[in-house]
mmCIF file of C-alpha atoms in Angstrom:
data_model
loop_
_atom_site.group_PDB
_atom_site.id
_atom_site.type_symbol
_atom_site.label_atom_id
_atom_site.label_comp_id
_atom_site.label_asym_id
_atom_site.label_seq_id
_atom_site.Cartn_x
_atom_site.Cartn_y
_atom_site.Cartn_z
ATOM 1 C CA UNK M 1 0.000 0.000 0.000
ATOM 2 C CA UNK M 2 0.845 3.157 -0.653
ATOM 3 C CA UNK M 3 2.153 5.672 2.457
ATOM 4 C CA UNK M 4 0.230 8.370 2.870
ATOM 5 C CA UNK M 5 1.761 12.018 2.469
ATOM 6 C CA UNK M 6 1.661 14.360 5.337
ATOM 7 C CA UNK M 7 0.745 17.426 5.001
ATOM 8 C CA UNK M 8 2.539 20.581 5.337
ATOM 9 C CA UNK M 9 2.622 22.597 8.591
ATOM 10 C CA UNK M 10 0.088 25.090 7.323
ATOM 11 C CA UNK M 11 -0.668 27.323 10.599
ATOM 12 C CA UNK M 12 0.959 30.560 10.549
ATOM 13 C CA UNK M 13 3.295 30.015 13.437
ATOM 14 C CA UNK M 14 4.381 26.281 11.500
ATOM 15 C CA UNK M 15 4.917 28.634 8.331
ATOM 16 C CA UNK M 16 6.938 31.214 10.483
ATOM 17 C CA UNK M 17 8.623 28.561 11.927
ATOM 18 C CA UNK M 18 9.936 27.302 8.506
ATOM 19 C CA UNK M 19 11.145 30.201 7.451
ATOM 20 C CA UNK M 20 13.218 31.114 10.344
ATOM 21 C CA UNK M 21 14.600 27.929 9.795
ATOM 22 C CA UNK M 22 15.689 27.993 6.206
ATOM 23 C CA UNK M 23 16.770 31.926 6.885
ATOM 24 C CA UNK M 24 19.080 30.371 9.863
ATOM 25 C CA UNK M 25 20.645 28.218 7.239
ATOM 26 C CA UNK M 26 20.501 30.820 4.747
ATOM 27 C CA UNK M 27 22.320 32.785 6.593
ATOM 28 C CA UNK M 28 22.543 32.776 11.043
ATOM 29 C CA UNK M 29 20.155 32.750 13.778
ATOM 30 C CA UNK M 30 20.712 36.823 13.867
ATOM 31 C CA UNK M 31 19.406 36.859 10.495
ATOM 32 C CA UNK M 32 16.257 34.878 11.352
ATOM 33 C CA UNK M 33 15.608 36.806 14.202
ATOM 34 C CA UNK M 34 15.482 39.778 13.002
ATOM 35 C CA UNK M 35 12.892 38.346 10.122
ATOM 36 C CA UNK M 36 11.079 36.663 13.091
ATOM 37 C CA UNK M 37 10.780 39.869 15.475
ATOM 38 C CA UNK M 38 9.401 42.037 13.045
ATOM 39 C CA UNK M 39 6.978 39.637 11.533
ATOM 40 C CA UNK M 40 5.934 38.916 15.587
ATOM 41 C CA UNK M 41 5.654 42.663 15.688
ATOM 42 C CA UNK M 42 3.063 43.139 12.915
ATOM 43 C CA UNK M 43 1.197 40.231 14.543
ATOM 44 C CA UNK M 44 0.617 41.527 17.495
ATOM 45 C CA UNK M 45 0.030 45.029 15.798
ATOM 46 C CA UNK M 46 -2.677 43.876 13.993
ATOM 47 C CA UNK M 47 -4.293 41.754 17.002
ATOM 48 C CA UNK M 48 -4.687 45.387 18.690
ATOM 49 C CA UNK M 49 -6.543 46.864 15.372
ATOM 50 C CA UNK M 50 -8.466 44.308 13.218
ATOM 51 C CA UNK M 51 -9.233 41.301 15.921
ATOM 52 C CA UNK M 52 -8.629 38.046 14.724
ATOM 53 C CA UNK M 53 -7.396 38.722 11.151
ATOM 54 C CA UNK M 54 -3.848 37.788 10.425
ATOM 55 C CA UNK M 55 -3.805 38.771 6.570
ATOM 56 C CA UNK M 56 -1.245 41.729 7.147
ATOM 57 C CA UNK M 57 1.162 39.653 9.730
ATOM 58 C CA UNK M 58 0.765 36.763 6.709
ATOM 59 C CA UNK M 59 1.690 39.746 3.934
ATOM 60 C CA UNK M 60 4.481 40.666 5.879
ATOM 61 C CA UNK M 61 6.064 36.869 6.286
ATOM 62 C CA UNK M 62 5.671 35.926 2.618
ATOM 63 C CA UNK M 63 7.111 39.313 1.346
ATOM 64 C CA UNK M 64 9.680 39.711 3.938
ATOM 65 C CA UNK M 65 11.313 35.814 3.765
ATOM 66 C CA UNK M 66 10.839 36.558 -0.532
ATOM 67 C CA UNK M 67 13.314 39.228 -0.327
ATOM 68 C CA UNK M 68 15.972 37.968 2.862
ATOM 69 C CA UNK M 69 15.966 35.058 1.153
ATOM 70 C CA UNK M 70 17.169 36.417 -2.280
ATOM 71 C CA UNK M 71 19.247 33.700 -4.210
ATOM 72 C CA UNK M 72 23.043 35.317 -4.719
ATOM 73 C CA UNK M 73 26.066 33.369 -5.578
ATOM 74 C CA UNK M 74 26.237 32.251 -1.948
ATOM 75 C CA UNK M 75 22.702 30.758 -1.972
ATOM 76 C CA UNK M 76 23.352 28.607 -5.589
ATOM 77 C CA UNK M 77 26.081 27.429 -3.663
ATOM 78 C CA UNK M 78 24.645 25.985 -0.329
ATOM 79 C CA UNK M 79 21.749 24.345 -2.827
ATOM 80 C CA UNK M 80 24.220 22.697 -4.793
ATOM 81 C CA UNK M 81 26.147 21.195 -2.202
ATOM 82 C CA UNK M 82 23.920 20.471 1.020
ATOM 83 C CA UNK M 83 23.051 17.215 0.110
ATOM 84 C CA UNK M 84 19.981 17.499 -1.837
ATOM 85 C CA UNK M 85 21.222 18.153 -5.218
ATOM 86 C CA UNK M 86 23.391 15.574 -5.817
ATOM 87 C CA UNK M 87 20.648 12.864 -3.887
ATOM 88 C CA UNK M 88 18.363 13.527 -6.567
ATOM 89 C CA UNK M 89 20.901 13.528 -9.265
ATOM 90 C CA UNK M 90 21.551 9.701 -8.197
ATOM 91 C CA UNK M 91 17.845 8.688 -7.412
ATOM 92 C CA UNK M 92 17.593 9.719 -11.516
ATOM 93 C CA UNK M 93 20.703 8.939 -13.098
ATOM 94 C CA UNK M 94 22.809 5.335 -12.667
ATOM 95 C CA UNK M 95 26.086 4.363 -14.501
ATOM 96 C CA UNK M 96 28.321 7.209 -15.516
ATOM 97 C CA UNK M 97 27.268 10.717 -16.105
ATOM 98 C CA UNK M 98 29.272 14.218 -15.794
ATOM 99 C CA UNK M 99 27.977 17.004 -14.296
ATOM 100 C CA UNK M 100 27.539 20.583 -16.280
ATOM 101 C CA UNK M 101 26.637 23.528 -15.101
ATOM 102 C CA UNK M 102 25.819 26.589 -17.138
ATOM 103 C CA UNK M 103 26.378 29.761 -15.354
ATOM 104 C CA UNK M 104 26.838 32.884 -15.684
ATOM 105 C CA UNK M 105 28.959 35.065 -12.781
ATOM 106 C CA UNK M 106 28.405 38.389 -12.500
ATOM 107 C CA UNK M 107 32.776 39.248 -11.983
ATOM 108 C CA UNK M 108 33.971 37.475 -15.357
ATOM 109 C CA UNK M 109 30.933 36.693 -17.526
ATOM 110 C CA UNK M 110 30.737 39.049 -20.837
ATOM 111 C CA UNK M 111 27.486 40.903 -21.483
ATOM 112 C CA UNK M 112 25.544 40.488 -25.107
ATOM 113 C CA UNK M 113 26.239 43.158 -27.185
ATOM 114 C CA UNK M 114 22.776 42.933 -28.400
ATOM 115 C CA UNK M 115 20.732 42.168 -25.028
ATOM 116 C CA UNK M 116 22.844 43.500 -22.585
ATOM 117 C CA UNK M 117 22.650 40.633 -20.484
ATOM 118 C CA UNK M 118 25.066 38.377 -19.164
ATOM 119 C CA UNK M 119 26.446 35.384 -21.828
ATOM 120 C CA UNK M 120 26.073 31.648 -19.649
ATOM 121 C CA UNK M 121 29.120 29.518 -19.808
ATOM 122 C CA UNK M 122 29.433 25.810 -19.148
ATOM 123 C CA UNK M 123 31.617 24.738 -16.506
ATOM 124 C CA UNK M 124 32.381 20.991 -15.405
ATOM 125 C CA UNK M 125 32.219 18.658 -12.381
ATOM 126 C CA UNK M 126 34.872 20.761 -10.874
ATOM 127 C CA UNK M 127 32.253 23.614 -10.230
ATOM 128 C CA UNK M 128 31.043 21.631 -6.975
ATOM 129 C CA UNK M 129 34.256 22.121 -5.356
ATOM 130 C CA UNK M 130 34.024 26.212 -5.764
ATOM 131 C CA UNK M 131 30.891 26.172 -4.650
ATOM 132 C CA UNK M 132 31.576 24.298 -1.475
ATOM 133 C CA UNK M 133 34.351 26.773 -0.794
ATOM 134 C CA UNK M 134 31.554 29.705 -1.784
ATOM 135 C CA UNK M 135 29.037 27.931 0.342
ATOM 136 C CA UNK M 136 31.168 28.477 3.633
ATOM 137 C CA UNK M 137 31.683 32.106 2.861
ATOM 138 C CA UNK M 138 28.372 33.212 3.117
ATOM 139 C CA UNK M 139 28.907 35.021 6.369
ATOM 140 C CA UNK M 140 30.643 37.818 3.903
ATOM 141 C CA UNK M 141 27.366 38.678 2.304
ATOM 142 C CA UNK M 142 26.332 41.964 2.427
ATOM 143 C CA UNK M 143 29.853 42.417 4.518
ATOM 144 C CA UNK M 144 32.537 44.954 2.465
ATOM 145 C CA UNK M 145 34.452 41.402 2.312
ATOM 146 C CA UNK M 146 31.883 40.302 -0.040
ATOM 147 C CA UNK M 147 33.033 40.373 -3.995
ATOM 148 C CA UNK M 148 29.601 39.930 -5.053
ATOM 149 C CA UNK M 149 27.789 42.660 -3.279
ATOM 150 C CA UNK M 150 29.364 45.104 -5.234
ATOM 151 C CA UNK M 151 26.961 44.154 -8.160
ATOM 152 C CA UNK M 152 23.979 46.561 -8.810
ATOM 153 C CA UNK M 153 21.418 43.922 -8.884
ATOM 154 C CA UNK M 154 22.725 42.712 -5.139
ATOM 155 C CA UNK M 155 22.982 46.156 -4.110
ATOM 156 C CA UNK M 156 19.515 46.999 -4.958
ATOM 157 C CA UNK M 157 18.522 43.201 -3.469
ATOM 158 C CA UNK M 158 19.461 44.165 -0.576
ATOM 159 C CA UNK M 159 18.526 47.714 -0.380
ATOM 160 C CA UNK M 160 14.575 46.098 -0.970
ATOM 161 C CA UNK M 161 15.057 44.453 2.438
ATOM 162 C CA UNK M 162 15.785 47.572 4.515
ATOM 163 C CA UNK M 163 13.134 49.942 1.919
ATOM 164 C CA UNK M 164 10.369 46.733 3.296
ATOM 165 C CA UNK M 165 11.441 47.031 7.051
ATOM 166 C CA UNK M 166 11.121 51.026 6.944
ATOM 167 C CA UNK M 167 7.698 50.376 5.065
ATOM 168 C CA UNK M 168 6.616 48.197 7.208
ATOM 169 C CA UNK M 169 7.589 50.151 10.325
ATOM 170 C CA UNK M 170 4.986 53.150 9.257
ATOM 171 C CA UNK M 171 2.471 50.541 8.827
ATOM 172 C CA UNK M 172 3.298 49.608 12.450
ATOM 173 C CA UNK M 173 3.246 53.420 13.781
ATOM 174 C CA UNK M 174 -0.255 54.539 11.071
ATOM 175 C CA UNK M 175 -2.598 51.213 11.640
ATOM 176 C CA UNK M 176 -5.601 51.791 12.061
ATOM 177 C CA UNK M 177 -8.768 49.788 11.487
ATOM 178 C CA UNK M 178 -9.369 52.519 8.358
ATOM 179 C CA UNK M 179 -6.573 51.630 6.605
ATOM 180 C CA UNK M 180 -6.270 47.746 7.357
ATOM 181 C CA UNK M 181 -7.121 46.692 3.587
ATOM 182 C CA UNK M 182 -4.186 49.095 2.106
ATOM 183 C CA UNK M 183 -1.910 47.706 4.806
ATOM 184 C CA UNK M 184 -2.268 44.413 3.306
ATOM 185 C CA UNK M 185 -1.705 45.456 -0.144
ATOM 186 C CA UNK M 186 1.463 47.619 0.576
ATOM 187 C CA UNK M 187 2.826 44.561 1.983
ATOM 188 C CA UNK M 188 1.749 42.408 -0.729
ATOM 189 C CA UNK M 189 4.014 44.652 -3.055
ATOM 190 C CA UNK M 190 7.268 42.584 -2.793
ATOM 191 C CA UNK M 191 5.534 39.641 -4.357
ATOM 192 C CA UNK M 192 5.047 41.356 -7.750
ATOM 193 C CA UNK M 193 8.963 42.187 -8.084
ATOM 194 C CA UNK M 194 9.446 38.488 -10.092
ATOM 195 C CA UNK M 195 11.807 37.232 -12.421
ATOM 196 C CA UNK M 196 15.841 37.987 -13.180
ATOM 197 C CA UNK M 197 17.748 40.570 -14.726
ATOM 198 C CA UNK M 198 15.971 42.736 -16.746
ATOM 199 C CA UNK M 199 12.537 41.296 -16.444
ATOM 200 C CA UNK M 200 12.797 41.683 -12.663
ATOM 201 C CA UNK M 201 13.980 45.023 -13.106
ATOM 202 C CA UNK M 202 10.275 46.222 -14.790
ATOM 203 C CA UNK M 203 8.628 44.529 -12.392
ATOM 204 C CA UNK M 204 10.107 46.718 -9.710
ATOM 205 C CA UNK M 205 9.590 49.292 -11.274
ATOM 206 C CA UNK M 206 6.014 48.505 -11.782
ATOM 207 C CA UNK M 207 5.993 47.507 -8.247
ATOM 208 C CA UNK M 208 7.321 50.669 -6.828
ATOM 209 C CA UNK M 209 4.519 53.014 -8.620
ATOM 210 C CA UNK M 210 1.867 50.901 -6.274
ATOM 211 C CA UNK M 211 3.543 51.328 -3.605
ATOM 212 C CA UNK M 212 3.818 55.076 -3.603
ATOM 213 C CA UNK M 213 -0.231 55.109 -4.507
ATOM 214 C CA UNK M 214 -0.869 52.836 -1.765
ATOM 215 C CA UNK M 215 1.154 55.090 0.697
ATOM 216 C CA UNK M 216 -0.705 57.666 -0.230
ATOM 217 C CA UNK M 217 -3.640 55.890 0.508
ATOM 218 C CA UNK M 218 -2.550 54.659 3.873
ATOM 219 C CA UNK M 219 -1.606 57.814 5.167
ATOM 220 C CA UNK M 220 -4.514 59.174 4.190
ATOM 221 C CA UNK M 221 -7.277 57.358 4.832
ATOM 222 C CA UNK M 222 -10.921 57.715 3.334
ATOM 223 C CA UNK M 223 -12.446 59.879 7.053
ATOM 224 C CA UNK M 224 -15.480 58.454 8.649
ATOM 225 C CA UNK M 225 -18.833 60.063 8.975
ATOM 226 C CA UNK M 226 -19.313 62.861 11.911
ATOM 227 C CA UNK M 227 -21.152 63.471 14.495
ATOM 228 C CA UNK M 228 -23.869 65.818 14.048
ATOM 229 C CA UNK M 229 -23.392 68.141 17.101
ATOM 230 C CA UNK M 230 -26.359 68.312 19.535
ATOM 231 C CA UNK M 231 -28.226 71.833 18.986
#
């Protein structure tokens, strides 16, 4: 007979609780934390303003882990060689096979003279060493140690993270029950910023008009009805 699948952990503290997982081994526990307080923050936030809901602490996880948990060279790397990778290359593949990969890094690739955009080249077995090596550097992201920060697109990755915690911080301080809805949709904004390269670059673009609508909306909410004074 067939075993039955379990289900994923669906409640929101499970789903928090995955995510400050992967964003320990992502990164460190300092790194989850500081994903885990704020999201805890909004949470409680919102308790205080719309009762029960928990669509704006929800907004905030999903939107906040998609952009800590942005893939750079140092993230490739820890996929490729903690274990999971090459366990599924063997569950598929027996006898002999080589392994190819077909990359393109940001320090030595050439751009398309055409597109723009960096030209992939294929690089051999030997590419799993490097990225072990690149795997145990990742506590020099975002550090002036790290080589690949000094890109634009990991620059402006990681600029989207601190933009999203000041964001959500006048959500925090403006709440009301009045401006609940647009709360949720501000923080809903990351999600729309999709794709690589140039394609993810329109999208933020895109992205970043809503946002500065919505603002506008949340700080000025839509006033509620007076009182008529007693004569």
């Amino acid at each position: 007979a067939a075993t039955a699948v379990q289900p994923l952990a669906q409640s929101f503290d499970e789903v928090v609780a995955r995510r400050v997982a992967f964003l320990t081994r992502y990164q460190n526990a300092g790194y989850a934390a500081r994903y885990e307080k704020l999201v805890r923050r909004v949470e409680a936030a919102e308790r205080g303003t719309a009762g029960g809901s928990k669509k704006l602490a929800e907004a905030v996880a999903r939107s906040l882990f998609k952009l800590m948990a942005y893939k750079d060279e140092y993230e490739v790397a820890r996929l490729y060689t903690d274990g999971t990778f090459l366990k599924r290359i063997r569950a598929q593949f027996d006898g002999d096979y080589a392994l190819n990969f077909h990359l393109a890094p940001p320090l030595t690739a050439e751009r398309d003279a055409r597109t723009g955009h960096l030209k992939k080249r294929t690089y051999g077995p030997s590419m799993l060493r490097v990225f072990g090596v690149l795997a145990k550097l990742k506590f020099l992201r975002g550090t002036h140690l790290d080589i690949f920060g000094y890109n634009e697109e990991r620059r402006t990755e990681r600029r989207l993270i601190t933009d999203y915690e000041r964001l959500v911080e006048e959500i925090l301080s403006g709440l009301s029950p009045a401006n609940h809805a647009t709360a949720i949709a501000l923080a809903q904004i990351p999600e729309r910023i999709r794709g690589y390269g140039h394609i993810k670059q329109a999208n933020l673009v895109a992205a970043k008009a809503s946002e500065a609508t919505l603002l506008q909306q949340f700080r000025s909410p839509p006033a509620s009805t007076p009182a008529i004074a007693a004569e």
